[in-house]
CSV table of C-alpha atoms in Angstrom, one decimal:
chain,number,residue,atom,x,y,z
A,3,UNK,CA,0.0,0.0,0.0
A,4,UNK,CA,1.3,3.4,-0.9
A,5,UNK,CA,1.5,6.3,1.5
A,6,UNK,CA,-1.0,9.1,1.1
A,7,UNK,CA,-0.3,12.7,0.0
A,8,UNK,CA,0.4,13.9,3.6
A,9,UNK,CA,3.3,11.5,4.1
A,10,UNK,CA,6.0,14.0,3.2
A,11,UNK,CA,9.6,14.8,4.2
A,12,UNK,CA,10.1,17.7,6.5
A,13,UNK,CA,12.9,19.9,5.2
A,14,UNK,CA,15.3,21.9,7.4
A,15,UNK,CA,16.7,24.6,5.3
A,16,UNK,CA,19.2,25.6,7.9
A,17,UNK,CA,20.9,22.2,8.3
A,18,UNK,CA,20.8,20.3,5.0
A,19,UNK,CA,21.2,20.8,1.3
A,20,UNK,CA,17.9,21.9,0.1
A,21,UNK,CA,18.2,24.2,-2.9
A,22,UNK,CA,16.8,22.6,-6.0
A,23,UNK,CA,16.8,25.8,-8.0
A,24,UNK,CA,20.3,26.9,-6.8
A,25,UNK,CA,21.5,23.3,-7.0
A,26,UNK,CA,23.8,23.3,-9.9
A,27,UNK,CA,27.3,22.0,-8.5
A,28,UNK,CA,28.2,21.3,-12.1
A,29,UNK,CA,25.2,22.4,-14.2
A,30,UNK,CA,26.5,25.9,-14.9
A,31,UNK,CA,29.7,24.9,-13.2
A,32,UNK,CA,27.6,22.9,-10.7
A,33,UNK,CA,25.5,19.7,-10.5
A,34,UNK,CA,21.8,19.7,-9.6
A,35,UNK,CA,22.2,19.6,-5.8
A,36,UNK,CA,19.1,19.4,-3.6
A,37,UNK,CA,18.4,17.5,-0.5
A,38,UNK,CA,15.1,16.3,0.8
A,39,UNK,CA,15.4,16.0,4.5
A,40,UNK,CA,13.9,15.0,7.8
A,41,UNK,CA,11.2,12.6,9.0
A,42,UNK,CA,7.5,11.8,8.3
A,43,UNK,CA,5.0,14.5,9.2
A,44,UNK,CA,1.3,15.1,8.6
A,45,UNK,CA,-0.6,18.3,7.8
A,46,UNK,CA,-2.4,19.8,10.8
A,47,UNK,CA,-3.9,22.7,9.0
A,48,UNK,CA,-5.7,23.0,5.6
A,49,UNK,CA,-3.3,23.3,2.6
A,50,UNK,CA,-2.5,26.8,1.4
A,51,UNK,CA,-2.3,27.5,-2.4
A,52,UNK,CA,1.5,27.4,-2.3
A,53,UNK,CA,1.4,23.8,-1.0
A,54,UNK,CA,-1.2,22.4,-3.4
A,55,UNK,CA,0.4,19.0,-3.1
A,56,UNK,CA,-1.4,18.5,0.2
A,57,UNK,CA,-4.8,18.9,-1.5
A,58,UNK,CA,-4.0,16.3,-4.2
A,59,UNK,CA,-6.2,13.2,-4.1
A,60,UNK,CA,-4.5,9.8,-4.4
A,61,UNK,CA,-5.8,6.3,-4.8
A,62,UNK,CA,-5.2,4.7,-1.4
A,63,UNK,CA,-4.1,1.4,-2.9
A,64,UNK,CA,-2.0,2.4,-5.9
A,65,UNK,CA,-0.7,5.8,-5.0
A,66,UNK,CA,-1.9,7.1,-8.4
A,67,UNK,CA,-2.9,10.8,-8.3
A,68,UNK,CA,-6.6,11.0,-9.2
A,69,UNK,CA,-7.0,14.8,-8.8
A,70,UNK,CA,-5.3,16.4,-10.5
A,71,UNK,CA,-5.1,13.5,-13.0
A,72,UNK,CA,-3.0,15.3,-15.6
A,73,UNK,CA,0.4,16.8,-15.3
A,74,UNK,CA,1.7,18.6,-18.3
A,75,UNK,CA,5.1,20.0,-19.3
A,76,UNK,CA,5.1,22.5,-22.2
A,77,UNK,CA,8.4,22.8,-24.1
A,78,UNK,CA,9.4,25.7,-26.4
A,79,UNK,CA,6.8,28.1,-25.3
A,80,UNK,CA,4.0,25.6,-25.7
A,81,UNK,CA,5.2,24.3,-29.1
A,82,UNK,CA,4.9,20.7,-27.7
A,83,UNK,CA,3.4,19.2,-24.6
A,84,UNK,CA,4.4,16.1,-22.6
A,85,UNK,CA,1.6,14.5,-20.6
A,86,UNK,CA,2.2,12.6,-17.3
A,87,UNK,CA,0.3,10.7,-14.7
A,88,UNK,CA,1.7,11.1,-11.2
A,89,UNK,CA,2.3,8.2,-8.7
A,90,UNK,CA,3.1,8.9,-5.0
A,91,UNK,CA,5.9,7.3,-3.1
A,92,UNK,CA,6.3,6.3,0.5
A,93,UNK,CA,7.3,9.2,2.7
A,94,UNK,CA,9.8,7.3,4.8
A,95,UNK,CA,12.9,9.4,4.1
A,96,UNK,CA,13.9,7.4,0.9
A,97,UNK,CA,11.4,9.0,-1.5
A,98,UNK,CA,14.0,10.0,-4.1
A,99,UNK,CA,15.2,6.4,-4.2
A,100,UNK,CA,11.7,5.1,-4.3
A,101,UNK,CA,10.8,7.4,-7.1
A,102,UNK,CA,13.8,6.3,-9.2
A,103,UNK,CA,13.0,2.6,-8.6
A,104,UNK,CA,9.3,3.0,-9.4
A,105,UNK,CA,10.1,5.0,-12.5
A,106,UNK,CA,12.6,2.4,-13.8
A,107,UNK,CA,10.3,-0.6,-13.5
A,108,UNK,CA,7.0,1.1,-14.5
A,109,UNK,CA,8.3,3.1,-17.4
A,110,UNK,CA,9.6,-0.1,-19.0
A,111,UNK,CA,6.3,-1.8,-18.6
A,112,UNK,CA,7.9,-4.4,-16.4
A,113,UNK,CA,5.7,-3.8,-13.4
A,114,UNK,CA,2.0,-3.0,-13.2
A,115,UNK,CA,1.7,0.7,-12.1
A,116,UNK,CA,-1.1,-0.4,-9.8
A,117,UNK,CA,1.1,-2.9,-8.0
A,118,UNK,CA,2.4,-2.3,-4.5
A,119,UNK,CA,6.1,-2.5,-3.8
A,120,UNK,CA,6.4,-5.0,-0.9
A,121,UNK,CA,10.2,-5.1,-1.2
A,122,UNK,CA,10.6,-1.4,-2.0
A,123,UNK,CA,12.4,-0.5,1.2
A,124,UNK,CA,15.0,-3.2,0.8
A,125,UNK,CA,15.6,-2.2,-2.8
A,126,UNK,CA,16.0,1.4,-1.8
A,127,UNK,CA,18.6,0.4,0.8
A,128,UNK,CA,20.5,-1.6,-1.8
A,129,UNK,CA,20.3,1.4,-4.2
A,130,UNK,CA,21.8,3.6,-1.5
A,131,UNK,CA,24.7,1.1,-1.0
A,132,UNK,CA,25.4,1.0,-4.8
A,133,UNK,CA,25.4,4.8,-5.0
A,134,UNK,CA,27.8,5.1,-2.1
A,135,UNK,CA,30.1,2.5,-3.6
A,136,UNK,CA,30.5,4.5,-6.8
A,137,UNK,CA,30.8,7.9,-5.0
A,138,UNK,CA,33.6,6.3,-3.0
A,139,UNK,CA,35.6,5.4,-6.2
A,140,UNK,CA,39.1,7.0,-5.9
A,141,UNK,CA,39.3,7.4,-9.6
A,142,UNK,CA,36.9,7.7,-12.5
A,143,UNK,CA,34.4,10.2,-13.8
A,144,UNK,CA,30.6,10.7,-14.0
A,145,UNK,CA,28.7,12.3,-16.9
A,146,UNK,CA,26.5,15.2,-15.9
A,147,UNK,CA,25.0,16.7,-19.1
A,148,UNK,CA,25.8,18.7,-22.2
A,149,UNK,CA,24.3,22.1,-21.2
A,150,UNK,CA,25.8,24.4,-22.3
A,151,UNK,CA,28.7,22.0,-23.0
A,152,UNK,CA,29.7,18.5,-22.1
A,153,UNK,CA,30.1,18.2,-18.3
A,154,UNK,CA,32.2,15.5,-16.6
A,155,UNK,CA,32.9,15.4,-12.9
A,156,UNK,CA,35.3,13.2,-11.0
A,157,UNK,CA,33.7,10.9,-8.4
A,158,UNK,CA,36.0,12.0,-5.6
A,159,UNK,CA,35.3,15.7,-6.4
A,160,UNK,CA,31.5,15.1,-6.3
A,161,UNK,CA,31.8,13.2,-3.0
A,162,UNK,CA,34.0,15.9,-1.5
A,163,UNK,CA,31.7,18.7,-2.6
A,164,UNK,CA,28.6,16.8,-1.2
A,165,UNK,CA,30.3,16.1,2.1
A,166,UNK,CA,31.5,19.7,2.5
A,167,UNK,CA,28.0,20.9,1.8
A,168,UNK,CA,26.7,18.7,4.7
A,169,UNK,CA,29.5,19.7,7.0
A,170,UNK,CA,30.9,16.1,7.1
A,171,UNK,CA,34.0,14.2,6.2
A,172,UNK,CA,33.7,12.0,3.1
A,173,UNK,CA,33.7,8.9,5.3
A,174,UNK,CA,30.9,10.3,7.5
A,175,UNK,CA,28.9,11.2,4.3
A,176,UNK,CA,29.2,7.6,2.9
A,177,UNK,CA,28.2,6.1,6.3
A,178,UNK,CA,25.1,8.3,6.5
A,179,UNK,CA,24.2,7.7,2.8
A,180,UNK,CA,24.1,3.9,3.4
A,181,UNK,CA,21.6,4.3,6.2
A,182,UNK,CA,17.8,4.4,5.6
A,183,UNK,CA,16.3,7.8,5.8
A,184,UNK,CA,14.0,6.9,8.6
A,185,UNK,CA,17.0,5.9,10.7
A,186,UNK,CA,18.9,9.2,10.2
A,187,UNK,CA,20.4,8.5,6.8
A,188,UNK,CA,21.0,11.3,4.2
A,189,UNK,CA,18.2,11.9,1.8
A,190,UNK,CA,18.6,11.6,-1.9
A,191,UNK,CA,19.8,14.7,-3.8
A,192,UNK,CA,21.8,15.9,-6.8
A,193,UNK,CA,25.0,13.9,-6.2
A,194,UNK,CA,22.9,10.7,-5.8
A,195,UNK,CA,20.9,11.4,-8.9
A,196,UNK,CA,24.0,12.1,-10.9
A,197,UNK,CA,25.4,8.6,-9.9
A,198,UNK,CA,22.0,6.9,-10.6
A,199,UNK,CA,21.7,8.4,-14.0
A,200,UNK,CA,25.2,7.0,-14.9
A,201,UNK,CA,24.5,3.6,-13.4
A,202,UNK,CA,21.2,3.3,-15.2
A,203,UNK,CA,22.6,5.0,-18.3
A,204,UNK,CA,19.3,6.9,-18.5
A,205,UNK,CA,18.5,10.6,-18.3
A,206,UNK,CA,16.6,11.7,-15.2
A,207,UNK,CA,14.5,14.9,-15.4
A,208,UNK,CA,13.5,16.9,-12.3
A,209,UNK,CA,10.3,18.9,-12.2
A,210,UNK,CA,8.5,21.4,-10.0
A,211,UNK,CA,4.8,22.3,-9.8
A,212,UNK,CA,4.2,25.4,-11.8
A,213,UNK,CA,0.5,26.1,-12.0
A,214,UNK,CA,-2.4,24.3,-10.2
A,215,UNK,CA,-5.3,26.5,-11.1
A,216,UNK,CA,-7.4,23.8,-12.7
A,217,UNK,CA,-9.0,21.0,-10.7
A,218,UNK,CA,-7.8,18.1,-13.0
A,219,UNK,CA,-4.8,19.7,-14.6
A,220,UNK,CA,-1.4,20.7,-13.3
A,221,UNK,CA,1.3,22.4,-15.2
A,222,UNK,CA,4.9,21.5,-14.3
A,223,UNK,CA,8.3,23.0,-14.9
A,224,UNK,CA,11.5,21.2,-15.7
A,225,UNK,CA,14.4,22.3,-13.5
A,226,UNK,CA,17.2,20.2,-15.0
A,227,UNK,CA,18.1,16.9,-16.6
A,228,UNK,CA,20.8,14.5,-15.4
A,229,UNK,CA,22.5,12.7,-18.2
A,230,UNK,CA,21.1,14.9,-21.0
A,231,UNK,CA,22.8,14.6,-24.3
A,232,UNK,CA,24.6,11.3,-23.9
A,233,UNK,CA,22.4,8.8,-22.0
A,234,UNK,CA,19.5,9.0,-24.4
A,235,UNK,CA,17.4,6.1,-25.6
A,236,UNK,CA,19.7,3.8,-27.8
A,237,UNK,CA,16.6,2.4,-29.5
A,238,UNK,CA,15.0,5.7,-30.5
A,239,UNK,CA,16.3,5.3,-34.1
A,240,UNK,CA,14.5,2.0,-34.6
A,241,UNK,CA,11.7,2.6,-37.2
A,242,UNK,CA,8.3,2.1,-35.7
A,243,UNK,CA,9.7,0.6,-32.5
A,244,UNK,CA,7.3,-1.6,-30.7
A,245,UNK,CA,8.9,-0.6,-27.4
A,246,UNK,CA,8.9,3.2,-28.0
A,247,UNK,CA,5.3,3.1,-29.2
A,248,UNK,CA,4.0,0.6,-26.5
A,249,UNK,CA,1.0,1.6,-24.4
A,250,UNK,CA,0.0,-0.1,-21.2
A,251,UNK,CA,-2.6,0.6,-18.6
A,252,UNK,CA,-3.2,0.8,-14.9
A,253,UNK,CA,-6.2,-1.1,-13.7
A,254,UNK,CA,-8.8,0.4,-11.4
A,255,UNK,CA,-11.9,-1.7,-10.8
A,256,UNK,CA,-13.8,1.4,-9.6
A,257,UNK,CA,-13.1,3.4,-12.8
A,258,UNK,CA,-15.9,1.9,-14.9
A,259,UNK,CA,-15.8,0.9,-18.5
A,260,UNK,CA,-14.6,3.1,-21.2
A,261,UNK,CA,-16.3,1.3,-24.0
A,262,UNK,CA,-16.9,3.5,-27.1
A,263,UNK,CA,-14.4,6.1,-25.9
A,264,UNK,CA,-12.0,7.8,-28.1
A,265,UNK,CA,-9.2,5.8,-26.6
A,266,UNK,CA,-11.0,2.5,-27.3
A,267,UNK,CA,-11.0,3.4,-30.9
A,268,UNK,CA,-7.4,4.6,-30.9
A,269,UNK,CA,-5.9,1.7,-29.0
A,270,UNK,CA,-7.5,-1.6,-30.0
A,271,UNK,CA,-7.7,-4.6,-27.7
A,272,UNK,CA,-7.0,-2.5,-24.7
A,273,UNK,CA,-7.6,-3.7,-21.2
A,274,UNK,CA,-10.6,-2.1,-19.4
A,275,UNK,CA,-11.5,-0.6,-17.1
A,276,UNK,CA,-8.7,2.0,-17.3
A,277,UNK,CA,-7.3,4.2,-14.6
A,278,UNK,CA,-4.4,5.7,-16.5
A,279,UNK,CA,-3.0,4.7,-19.9
A,280,UNK,CA,0.8,5.0,-19.9
A,281,UNK,CA,3.7,4.8,-22.4
A,282,UNK,CA,7.0,3.0,-22.0
A,283,UNK,CA,9.8,5.5,-21.5
A,284,UNK,CA,13.6,5.4,-21.5
A,285,UNK,CA,13.7,8.8,-19.9
A,286,UNK,CA,12.9,9.0,-16.2
A,287,UNK,CA,10.8,11.8,-14.7
A,288,UNK,CA,10.7,12.8,-11.0
A,289,UNK,CA,8.5,15.5,-9.5
A,290,UNK,CA,9.7,17.4,-6.4
A,291,UNK,CA,6.7,19.0,-4.7
A,292,UNK,CA,6.6,21.6,-2.0
A,293,UNK,CA,4.3,19.8,0.4
A,294,UNK,CA,4.3,22.4,3.2
A,295,UNK,CA,6.5,24.9,4.9
A,296,UNK,CA,10.0,23.5,4.7
A,297,UNK,CA,8.7,20.2,3.3
A,298,UNK,CA,9.5,18.6,0.0
A,299,UNK,CA,8.5,15.2,-1.4
A,300,UNK,CA,9.6,13.2,-4.5
A,301,UNK,CA,7.1,11.5,-6.7
A,302,UNK,CA,7.1,9.7,-10.0
A,303,UNK,CA,5.9,11.2,-13.3
A,304,UNK,CA,4.8,8.5,-15.8
A,305,UNK,CA,4.5,9.5,-19.5
A,306,UNK,CA,0.9,9.1,-20.5
A,307,UNK,CA,-1.3,9.1,-23.6
A,308,UNK,CA,-2.2,12.7,-24.6
A,309,UNK,CA,-5.8,11.9,-25.8
A,310,UNK,CA,-7.0,11.4,-22.2
A,311,UNK,CA,-5.6,14.8,-21.1
A,312,UNK,CA,-7.3,16.9,-23.7
A,313,UNK,CA,-11.0,16.1,-23.2
């Protein structure tokens, strides 16, 4: 069972790395460097407009966001639009790692988006260990992106910068990184996402909420892309790729039939009832939401079928 929208990470701006917008250790001579920090908390007062995430409605079993149901990113001044469905992650201090894990398996169509993740915590802990191992490498480089030119960072330099920013030695940083968030471990941020992008050899985009003025629609803004320019889909040049064009569905027994809908006619032999039609994706997409004062939370953005977002 997935945690609800109020299971978020408190965020102490005076003691941890917290600046997503100012987080470019190597993006303009910096790497996207944010830290989601602290423990579970719940809202005790009604959500304010600035913290719209707290008013979002999630399916209690799947974590899929039902309202707003559509998240949209407009590129090039609105010349093109990417459509997403959002899935929540457990608010246990490991939400960045949960978000990456969920995005990897679901975006490849290897796991039903409606499935629970019974072993998510153990997988997140293992992911922490792998990231720590690569950050501790005495030699070797990591690719960041190609904006405005190709950016490469040495592992030891990234680790040293991350440790300095936390006021720790590199050894202390690695020890804390290996610990679960709920047991006082460091929370996922820019250095960890840099390593994960390289390990997975896939780009990871980070988004913020931009506008939430409509009940079922939410505009998002892309803040940066780890791995952009090099770690792109190796199969994108395959003509009429069955993988790139694949569509799969989340199942929701309460959603009702969609017989005779525009989607039925567009995608034959689909599975009904449908909660959220999704597309396979090489690129990973993570939403970082302001969930309250000094609180941030990482969730998964799953590329979706445009037709259901334009009715």
